[in-house]
Structures are given as structure tokens and as C-alpha cells.
Amino acid sequence: MNKKEKTHSLSQERAPIYEALEQFKKKRIVPFDVPGHKRGRGNPELTAFLGEQCVSLDVNSMKPLDNLCHPTSVIKEAESLAAQAFGAAQAFFMVNGTTSAVQGMVLTACKKGDKIILPRNVHRSVINALVLCGAEPVYVNPEIDKRLGISLGMSIKQVEKAILENPDAKAILVNNPTYYGICSDLRSIVKLAHKHHMLVLVDEAHGTHLSFEKSLPVSAMEAGADMSSVSMHKSGGSLTQSSFLLMGPSVNAGYARQIINLSQTTSGSYLLLSSLDLSRRNLALHGEQIFRKVIELAEYVRSEINKIGDYYAFSKELVNGDSIFDFDVTKLSVHTLDIGLAGIEVYDLLRDEYDIQIEFGDIGNILAYVSVGDRKRDVERLISALAEIRRRYRRDKSGLITQEYIDPEVLTTPQYAFYAEKESLPLREAAGRVCSEFVMCYPPGIPILAPGERITEEIIDYIEYAKEKGCSMTGPEDHNIERLNVIINYALE
């Protein structure tokens, strides 16, 4: 069960949406509503591919199945159970991905002109929300681990400095944990923010499991955060694109629902909703056992990789009590530069030569996502492949870029820059100008450039290097990323 004690009339053994769908199937209702495939009969090829059981449950909102935009029965019950499982006052089912949950948090907390304190190494969904609402970011640029080239968590001193310099800020947003497993001192940040009457929003996309195993870092809700976005599909077992938005007691849940309904679909997929319902039940009943096994598996793989030589699968030894307050040991992050290969090059070799698909590779590291679905023989195959890659492809590491993160120079708000008059310039000619679009490697989806930031020669070098190494680059209007959109007539000092 969750770390917090729960008292609620609903039982975690229930799965209200799943149960309602089971009852719906038994009634053999003749459909004269959407979707038009009519339980799969209208698209036999799709039905054969996905299976009749799946397609027959791709149904529309109706009274027995409730309505995601205004839940009053089974979805409402399922949301109450989710809130109970995660120690939250309110939970919202999100079927537009964690992107919509993150945007829901920011748009609930901030309006046009409001300030929000946040680290710059946020997912693009955060800055997208600033484009939409017109809030002004106050960046706390994270410290960098120079050996690994990765950005760390939020230092308490940096957060306090940002608060004192911006006492009118409405909220603080924290990545916890980061893609690499780095955790900030969330309890202290919450205490500090609340002292200054600011909300705390947590992008907990990679921390679903933190609520269910006591040896793991503290979860957002347990730390007293006001809102958190949780990717159930990442480590919680639900279908891709399904997530939770969790709320603490100080947030107006009715207003948050209105904000969510501005952008979330009115045709919520019952495949996604039922996957959230069943996955929540599984974690509530068996989460501690599940994630204890995941921890043991991840620790075993980490140990074996470190025995290979040159690779560095890092863990809790990085903890410094501040910018690395804790570490999520389920994250199998591996530094690769000492074998003379960028992380993205190892990523490509694993996929192309060994039929192993890991989560991502960047300039200096790879991340293999370890979960309840992994088997011992699968991780042994990964270990063997990494050993063979070192043997076959190891080379001198000179000339490799080591740093993943470059501090940006922010000149105007993301909203102004995104909607301003713009022109397209060749990449090199854009140096010194103000960018009006995003540039990022995906995954992890953290912008190298965001709207409103100065384009520097260092950033251009990084973009060209990432392209050369094979990183999947996204964001700009120019698909080949040979040109960038910049603001016209922006007065630079």
C-alpha cells in the first residue's frame, strides 16, 4: 500500500471503470453511436490486428460508463481510489498523456503575467504551458555533474534566492525524479515555498513508483506538494498516453477540472481509462512487492555493468544532500563516454546490432528502463550486449562533447517569442538572434533552445554535434533543422 495511511469507504480491490465495462459487454447493446467501427465489425483488419476483446471496448461515453469531462459515477469512483492510493486529495484521469497533466498544473497555478520558478531542464510540456498561458519563467539553472554531463536537482539555496528575488511568484515547479534518477530535497522546497505562499508543482512523470515502496525517495504527495503529474504508463503498467494529475487539499479541484477540460479530449478512450483503473488497483494491492523486485533487478544490472569496465552505471554514491538529495535506484542510467562512444551511438548499436530497445541515448549517457515487466534473461542479454559493444567498438574518447546542458540566456517570455513576427535563417546565421521555436532531442524532450532564448555559437555547435551523432532532433518548423525561426526586429543589447 501507499506510504500514507488511508481511510476511505472505497476498497482498493475495486476497479469501477473496468467493472462497468464488464457489465456493458454482457448487455450486448446494439450501437448507434460512435465510434463508427461499431465494436470492430466495420474495420475487420483493425479488429484482427488488435483483437476483438480490445476493439469491442473502444466505446463512447454513455450514462453507465460516465463522462470524463464531468464524472459523477464510475470515473468519479475510480478517481477517488487513485487519490487514495497516491495519498492525494484529488486525482484526475488524464488520457492526453502526462503532457496534458503538466500543462494542467501550470495553467491551474498561473495566469498571463504571473511568475513561476522552475529549473530550465524541464520537459517541453512545461514551456508549452507557458506559451499557452503567458506566465513568465524564473529559471533556477541547475548545477551540472561535469563528469557525467547531466543537470542535477534544484539546490535549496538557489530556490530560496529565486523566491526572495521574486516574492510575487505564484508557484515553484520541480522535476522529481529527473530522467536520470536525480531527486531534489522536495520536503524542504515545499516547506520553503509554502512559507512564502507559493504552490509547489511536481513533474513526477518518472516517479509513479515512489508512492509504493518505502525505501525509494519521497513522492510529491507525501512531501506535501500541491500538484503532481504522474506517468502511470511509464512505471505503473498502464497503456501509453495514460496518466494521473494529483492534487493536494489546498488546490481548488473544481477550477482545475475546468482547466483540464480546456484541452483534454471530450472523447476519453475507455481502453486508456480502464488501463489506469486496473493498474492503480495492481499497485495499491501489490506495489511494494512489485517495486522491491524492480529495485533488486536494477541493482543487479547496475552492478554487472560496472564490472564490464569503462561504463559507469551511477547510483546513490552521487548523493550530496542538496542538488542530489536522493537517487531513484530503479533508473538504470549508464555513462558511456569512457568507451569512446556517445550515449546515442550505444543506443543505436543496441537496437541495430542486438535487437535491444532502450529508453534513450543522449550525448554521454543511456537509460534502460527497468520495470516489473522485465525478466532476468532480458537483462542478461542487455549486459552481454554492452560488454560486446565495449569489446568491438571501444575507441579513444577525445573529441567527444561531455556536457548535456547549456545555460540559456532568456530574453523574453516563451509566449511572446512563439507568437512574434519571425523569419527563417540558416542555422549558423541565426547566432545572436532570439529563437521563436523549440529545439530538442527526444527523448528526453528537454529543450536545447526554447522560444525567447538567445541562439549562441555554443548552442549551434551542440545542435550540429547531436545531429551528427544521430540524436532524434525535434521541434523546429524546418524538419531537417538546417534553419531556425527567429524574432524579427527584436532589440538586443
XYZ file of C-alpha atoms in Angstrom:
493
model
C 0.000 0.000 0.000
C 0.922 3.660 -0.182
C 3.268 5.035 2.465
C 0.445 7.147 3.914
C -2.365 5.666 5.972
C -5.621 5.558 4.014
C -9.164 5.890 5.305
C -11.788 5.772 2.593
C -15.035 3.886 2.067
C -13.991 2.529 -1.342
C -11.866 -0.612 -1.434
C -8.626 -0.695 -3.428
C -9.705 -4.130 -4.647
C -12.327 -2.362 -6.755
C -11.784 -1.208 -10.344
C -15.001 0.730 -11.115
C -14.338 1.559 -14.787
C -13.211 -1.975 -15.585
C -16.249 -3.392 -13.747
C -18.615 -1.102 -15.657
C -17.085 -2.190 -18.962
C -17.530 -5.855 -17.990
C -21.217 -5.218 -17.285
C -21.546 -3.285 -20.533
C -20.194 -6.240 -22.529
C -22.774 -8.613 -21.039
C -25.704 -6.470 -22.204
C -24.891 -6.872 -25.930
C -26.117 -3.348 -26.676
C -26.693 -2.505 -30.359
C -24.560 0.590 -31.132
C -25.994 3.552 -32.983
C -23.342 5.885 -31.591
C -19.676 6.497 -32.246
C -17.053 5.154 -32.821
C -18.103 4.196 -36.308
C -16.300 0.863 -36.415
C -19.190 -0.477 -34.259
C -17.280 -2.759 -31.888
C -14.827 -3.608 -34.666
C -17.290 -5.004 -37.193
C -16.745 -2.062 -39.528
C -12.987 -2.500 -39.600
C -12.136 -6.216 -39.640
C -8.458 -5.603 -40.407
C -8.085 -3.456 -37.287
C -10.045 -5.989 -35.241
C -7.812 -8.828 -36.412
C -4.737 -6.780 -35.552
C -5.799 -5.559 -32.092
C -8.178 -8.337 -31.149
C -11.954 -8.415 -30.754
C -11.730 -8.077 -26.964
C -9.847 -4.805 -27.297
C -11.826 -3.205 -30.123
C -15.198 -4.147 -28.619
C -14.330 -1.983 -25.593
C -13.387 1.064 -27.668
C -16.667 2.770 -26.816
C -18.077 6.243 -26.350
C -19.155 7.941 -23.124
C -22.662 6.923 -22.036
C -24.561 7.017 -18.765
C -23.451 3.599 -17.451
C -19.811 4.426 -18.261
C -19.779 8.038 -17.001
C -18.146 11.047 -18.684
C -14.504 12.044 -18.257
C -15.214 15.776 -18.524
C -17.840 15.710 -15.748
C -17.616 12.409 -13.866
C -20.431 11.521 -11.488
C -20.299 7.726 -11.154
C -17.716 5.092 -12.128
C -14.987 7.501 -13.280
C -15.521 9.590 -10.157
C -15.168 6.463 -8.009
C -12.041 5.422 -9.884
C -10.529 8.870 -9.390
C -11.264 8.674 -5.657
C -9.486 5.332 -5.489
C -6.499 6.747 -7.343
C -6.327 9.703 -4.958
C -6.458 7.303 -2.030
C -3.709 5.085 -3.473
C -1.352 8.029 -4.038
C -2.156 9.922 -0.841
C -3.760 12.816 -2.720
C -6.872 14.861 -2.048
C -7.978 14.563 -5.687
C -6.870 12.615 -8.747
C -7.781 13.281 -12.365
C -7.606 10.637 -15.090
C -5.569 12.024 -17.993
C -5.752 10.452 -21.457
C -3.771 13.087 -23.384
C -0.542 11.931 -21.785
C 1.447 13.432 -18.949
C 1.973 16.446 -21.201
C -1.642 17.431 -20.538
C -1.216 16.756 -16.813
C 1.835 19.037 -16.661
C 0.004 21.717 -18.606
C -3.000 21.319 -16.310
C -0.792 22.014 -13.290
C 0.845 25.108 -14.745
C -2.377 26.561 -16.146
C -4.184 25.981 -12.847
C -1.464 27.794 -10.909
C -0.589 30.612 -13.328
C -2.235 33.224 -15.498
C -0.772 35.699 -18.001
C 1.977 37.763 -16.398
C 2.365 35.527 -13.348
C 5.843 34.299 -12.430
C 6.719 30.649 -11.927
C 10.074 29.456 -10.548
C 11.408 26.351 -12.265
C 14.591 24.625 -13.410
C 15.451 25.141 -17.072
C 15.897 21.387 -17.678
C 12.129 20.867 -17.756
C 10.231 18.811 -20.292
C 8.942 20.812 -23.249
C 5.371 20.403 -21.938
C 6.162 22.894 -19.160
C 7.350 25.572 -21.560
C 4.430 24.732 -23.860
C 2.155 25.633 -20.936
C 3.943 28.985 -20.595
C 3.339 29.614 -24.299
C -0.349 28.940 -23.736
C -0.927 30.956 -20.556
C 1.664 33.737 -20.875
C 3.289 33.155 -17.491
C 6.870 34.328 -17.020
C 9.520 31.720 -16.173
C 12.097 32.425 -13.488
C 14.757 29.816 -14.158
C 16.871 28.233 -11.454
C 19.662 26.892 -13.634
C 20.653 23.507 -12.213
C 24.144 22.530 -11.206
C 25.982 20.212 -13.596
C 27.831 16.993 -12.855
C 30.860 17.689 -15.043
C 31.922 14.054 -15.326
C 28.502 12.797 -16.410
C 27.491 15.992 -18.220
C 23.993 15.910 -16.718
C 21.971 18.539 -14.898
C 21.184 17.890 -11.253
C 18.291 18.775 -8.967
C 17.285 22.143 -7.502
C 19.589 23.442 -4.782
C 17.740 24.832 -1.740
C 19.953 27.935 -1.727
C 19.129 28.606 -5.384
C 15.409 28.126 -4.752
C 15.483 30.445 -1.738
C 17.379 33.086 -3.733
C 14.793 32.891 -6.539
C 11.949 33.218 -4.025
C 13.472 36.251 -2.312
C 14.150 37.947 -5.661
C 10.644 37.112 -6.939
C 8.314 37.247 -3.916
C 5.332 37.685 -6.254
C 5.869 34.300 -7.947
C 2.800 32.066 -7.830
C 4.439 28.667 -7.907
C 7.598 26.572 -7.985
C 7.878 23.600 -10.346
C 10.261 20.720 -9.597
C 11.386 17.758 -11.731
C 11.367 14.795 -9.349
C 12.952 12.465 -10.202
C 14.764 13.556 -13.339
C 15.106 11.196 -16.289
C 18.463 10.139 -14.812
C 17.062 9.428 -11.327
C 18.209 12.627 -9.572
C 15.894 13.804 -6.754
C 15.772 17.228 -5.104
C 15.073 17.922 -1.418
C 11.364 18.018 -2.081
C 10.199 18.332 1.524
C 12.410 21.379 2.124
C 11.339 23.008 -1.143
C 7.675 22.526 -0.220
C 8.230 23.963 3.260
C 10.085 26.967 1.841
C 7.506 27.621 -0.881
C 4.521 27.360 1.446
C 6.212 29.745 3.880
C 6.159 32.294 1.046
C 2.598 31.395 -0.050
C 3.654 29.704 -3.282
C 2.295 26.476 -4.723
C 4.598 23.538 -5.459
C 4.055 21.643 -8.713
C 5.983 18.440 -9.318
C 6.654 16.869 -12.695
C 6.647 13.308 -11.367
C 6.426 11.693 -14.786
C 9.206 9.278 -13.868
C 8.134 8.723 -10.272
C 4.903 6.709 -10.254
C 6.589 4.015 -8.166
C 7.770 6.408 -5.419
C 4.396 6.140 -3.680
C 4.544 2.385 -3.259
C 7.907 1.314 -1.835
C 9.256 2.801 1.393
C 12.973 2.626 0.516
C 12.502 4.857 -2.546
C 12.741 8.685 -2.475
C 9.752 10.603 -1.147
C 6.799 11.100 -3.506
C 5.345 14.527 -4.276
C 2.127 13.977 -2.354
C 3.949 12.608 0.689
C 6.264 15.634 0.626
C 3.215 17.939 0.765
C 3.307 19.221 -2.824
C 0.158 20.904 -4.152
C 0.046 19.180 -7.551
C 1.931 16.423 -9.320
C 1.744 14.809 -12.743
C 2.296 11.058 -12.744
C 3.029 8.946 -15.839
C 1.273 5.704 -14.945
C 2.249 4.311 -18.331
C 5.985 4.667 -17.590
C 6.483 2.652 -14.421
C 2.905 1.971 -13.343
C 1.875 -0.507 -16.029
C -0.964 1.332 -17.797
C -1.255 1.948 -21.532
C 0.843 4.593 -23.271
C -0.689 8.085 -23.043
C -2.477 7.456 -19.719
C -1.542 9.449 -16.619
C -2.791 10.960 -13.370
C -2.876 14.555 -12.238
C -2.791 14.559 -8.432
C -3.901 17.419 -6.181
C -3.276 18.319 -2.572
C -6.007 19.773 -0.349
C -5.086 23.437 -0.926
C -5.932 23.431 -4.661
C -9.402 24.230 -5.991
C -10.192 20.929 -7.712
C -13.269 22.318 -9.449
C -11.225 25.041 -11.116
C -8.527 22.507 -12.007
C -11.180 20.371 -13.735
C -12.208 23.395 -15.808
C -8.583 23.985 -16.806
C -8.122 20.324 -17.771
C -11.285 20.415 -19.870
C -9.905 23.296 -21.936
C -7.539 20.931 -23.725
C -8.244 17.317 -22.825
C -10.372 15.322 -25.241
C -14.128 15.075 -24.754
C -13.910 11.528 -26.134
C -11.858 9.809 -23.465
C -10.620 6.351 -24.512
C -12.030 3.634 -22.278
C -9.051 1.487 -23.171
C -6.817 4.091 -21.541
C -9.213 4.751 -18.663
C -9.597 1.073 -17.794
C -5.826 0.589 -18.001
C -5.396 3.358 -15.425
C -8.061 1.805 -13.221
C -6.596 -1.711 -13.321
C -3.003 -0.512 -12.959
C -3.883 1.593 -9.923
C -5.528 -1.439 -8.342
C -2.473 -3.558 -9.047
C -0.097 -1.022 -7.490
C -2.332 -0.362 -4.483
C -2.540 -4.077 -3.693
C 0.896 -5.285 -4.791
C 3.047 -2.197 -5.399
C 5.505 -2.726 -2.575
C 6.260 -6.273 -3.709
C 6.422 -5.223 -7.370
C 8.865 -2.394 -6.885
C 11.042 -4.291 -4.433
C 11.660 -6.755 -7.276
C 12.310 -3.892 -9.717
C 14.856 -2.401 -7.308
C 16.623 -5.741 -6.905
C 16.742 -6.251 -10.671
C 18.025 -2.742 -11.376
C 20.692 -3.018 -8.697
C 21.839 -6.359 -10.119
C 22.131 -4.977 -13.661
C 23.910 -1.859 -12.396
C 26.465 -3.974 -10.562
C 27.098 -6.221 -13.571
C 27.505 -3.285 -15.969
C 30.025 -1.648 -13.660
C 32.050 -4.875 -13.700
C 32.432 -4.673 -17.502
C 34.799 -1.723 -17.303
C 34.648 1.845 -18.707
C 30.847 2.047 -18.372
C 29.561 3.843 -15.286
C 26.066 2.917 -14.093
C 25.649 5.568 -11.419
C 23.519 5.457 -8.293
C 23.287 6.696 -4.691
C 27.017 7.366 -4.434
C 26.231 10.679 -6.191
C 24.020 11.903 -3.332
C 25.340 15.158 -1.841
C 22.412 16.166 0.368
C 21.381 19.136 -1.772
C 21.346 19.220 -5.594
C 21.364 15.413 -5.453
C 19.340 14.919 -2.303
C 18.384 11.358 -3.187
C 18.559 8.936 -6.097
C 15.912 6.667 -7.635
C 17.746 3.353 -7.930
C 15.190 1.976 -10.400
C 16.716 4.311 -13.010
C 19.432 2.414 -14.867
C 21.414 5.366 -16.200
C 24.788 4.500 -17.727
C 27.607 6.880 -18.689
C 29.260 5.716 -21.936
C 31.921 8.258 -22.902
C 34.786 6.266 -21.392
C 34.351 3.618 -24.097
C 34.677 6.394 -26.672
C 31.023 6.340 -27.733
C 28.254 8.871 -27.220
C 25.178 7.524 -25.483
C 23.151 7.812 -28.684
C 25.748 5.693 -30.506
C 25.406 2.915 -27.918
C 21.614 3.300 -28.168
C 21.776 2.777 -31.942
C 24.136 -0.200 -31.668
C 21.922 -1.928 -29.119
C 18.916 -1.576 -31.403
C 20.541 -2.208 -34.784
C 23.059 -4.913 -33.853
C 21.466 -6.617 -30.842
C 17.698 -6.021 -31.202
C 17.556 -4.311 -27.805
C 15.471 -1.138 -27.485
C 16.381 1.078 -24.542
C 14.614 4.263 -23.469
C 17.080 6.801 -24.821
C 20.650 7.710 -25.555
C 21.960 11.257 -25.406
C 25.408 12.773 -25.786
C 27.020 10.986 -22.868
C 24.558 8.525 -21.330
C 21.947 5.862 -21.957
C 18.876 4.969 -19.929
C 17.485 1.454 -19.831
C 14.039 1.495 -18.236
C 13.726 -1.410 -15.793
C 10.205 -2.355 -14.719
C 8.005 -5.130 -13.435
C 7.716 -6.468 -16.973
C 11.423 -7.293 -17.298
C 12.786 -10.818 -16.978
C 16.195 -11.974 -15.772
C 17.104 -13.348 -19.185
C 16.281 -9.984 -20.783
C 18.634 -8.041 -18.537
C 21.357 -10.657 -19.008
C 21.062 -10.051 -22.740
C 21.487 -6.304 -22.173
C 24.561 -6.863 -20.003
C 26.125 -9.183 -22.581
C 25.409 -6.749 -25.429
C 27.030 -3.838 -23.587
C 30.103 -5.971 -22.883
C 30.355 -6.922 -26.541
C 29.887 -3.315 -27.700
C 32.803 -2.315 -25.480
C 34.934 -5.116 -26.920
C 34.054 -4.424 -30.553
C 33.643 -0.656 -30.702
C 35.717 0.852 -27.883
C 37.868 3.755 -29.067
C 39.628 6.889 -27.879
C 37.176 9.355 -26.351
C 38.946 12.533 -27.423
C 36.710 14.927 -29.326
C 33.507 13.859 -27.594
C 31.302 16.542 -26.089
C 30.660 15.835 -22.420
C 28.017 18.352 -21.344
C 24.319 17.757 -21.919
C 23.071 21.079 -20.592
C 23.907 24.635 -21.632
C 22.647 27.518 -19.504
C 20.257 29.575 -21.653
C 20.130 33.331 -21.944
C 16.433 34.203 -21.628
C 15.478 37.491 -23.288
C 11.687 37.373 -23.410
C 8.764 35.155 -22.454
C 8.024 31.934 -24.338
C 4.568 33.209 -25.314
C 5.811 36.489 -26.777
C 8.590 34.765 -28.707
C 6.392 31.974 -30.029
C 3.749 34.320 -31.450
C 6.037 37.204 -32.505
C 6.784 38.054 -36.140
C 9.562 35.763 -37.250
C 11.891 34.925 -40.090
C 13.740 31.737 -41.008
C 17.538 31.797 -41.102
C 20.189 29.178 -41.848
C 21.373 27.662 -38.572
C 24.756 29.380 -38.460
C 23.302 32.764 -39.451
C 20.889 32.585 -36.520
C 23.688 33.084 -33.975
C 22.975 36.041 -31.705
C 19.273 36.174 -32.579
C 16.282 35.316 -30.368
C 14.745 31.918 -31.062
C 10.978 31.673 -31.578
C 10.655 27.869 -31.540
C 11.898 24.757 -29.752
C 14.916 22.571 -30.497
C 15.358 19.359 -28.512
C 16.496 15.770 -28.583
C 13.588 13.402 -28.000
C 13.680 11.548 -25.715
C 14.084 13.099 -23.186
C 12.300 16.163 -24.647
C 14.219 18.805 -22.670
C 14.694 21.833 -24.945
C 18.200 22.796 -26.039
C 16.549 26.016 -27.178
C 13.144 27.367 -26.199
C 11.208 30.375 -27.519
C 12.617 33.607 -26.128
C 16.226 32.442 -25.718
C 19.343 33.759 -27.429
C 20.892 31.447 -30.006
C 24.619 31.183 -29.283
C 27.513 29.646 -31.178
C 27.888 27.089 -28.363
C 24.261 26.005 -28.757
C 24.623 25.753 -32.542
C 27.763 23.618 -32.078
C 25.789 21.364 -29.735
C 22.858 21.026 -32.169
C 25.188 20.114 -35.054
C 27.078 17.629 -32.870
C 23.849 15.981 -31.674
C 22.650 15.689 -35.278
C 25.972 14.216 -36.352
C 25.841 11.592 -33.587
C 22.318 10.568 -34.594
C 20.153 12.107 -31.868
C 16.480 12.354 -32.795
C 16.016 16.114 -33.057
C 12.552 17.655 -32.930
C 10.825 20.999 -32.505
C 11.701 23.381 -35.335
C 9.459 24.135 -38.281
C 12.317 23.033 -40.550
C 12.228 19.254 -40.268
C 15.935 18.922 -41.141
C 16.926 21.529 -38.538
C 19.095 23.362 -41.025
C 17.196 26.599 -40.376
C 15.725 28.266 -37.281
C 12.905 30.732 -36.840
C 13.992 33.930 -35.070
C 12.135 37.033 -33.929
C 12.194 39.930 -36.375
C 13.379 43.331 -35.107
C 13.972 42.260 -31.524
C 16.191 44.861 -29.843
C 19.268 43.089 -28.485
C 21.594 44.779 -26.058
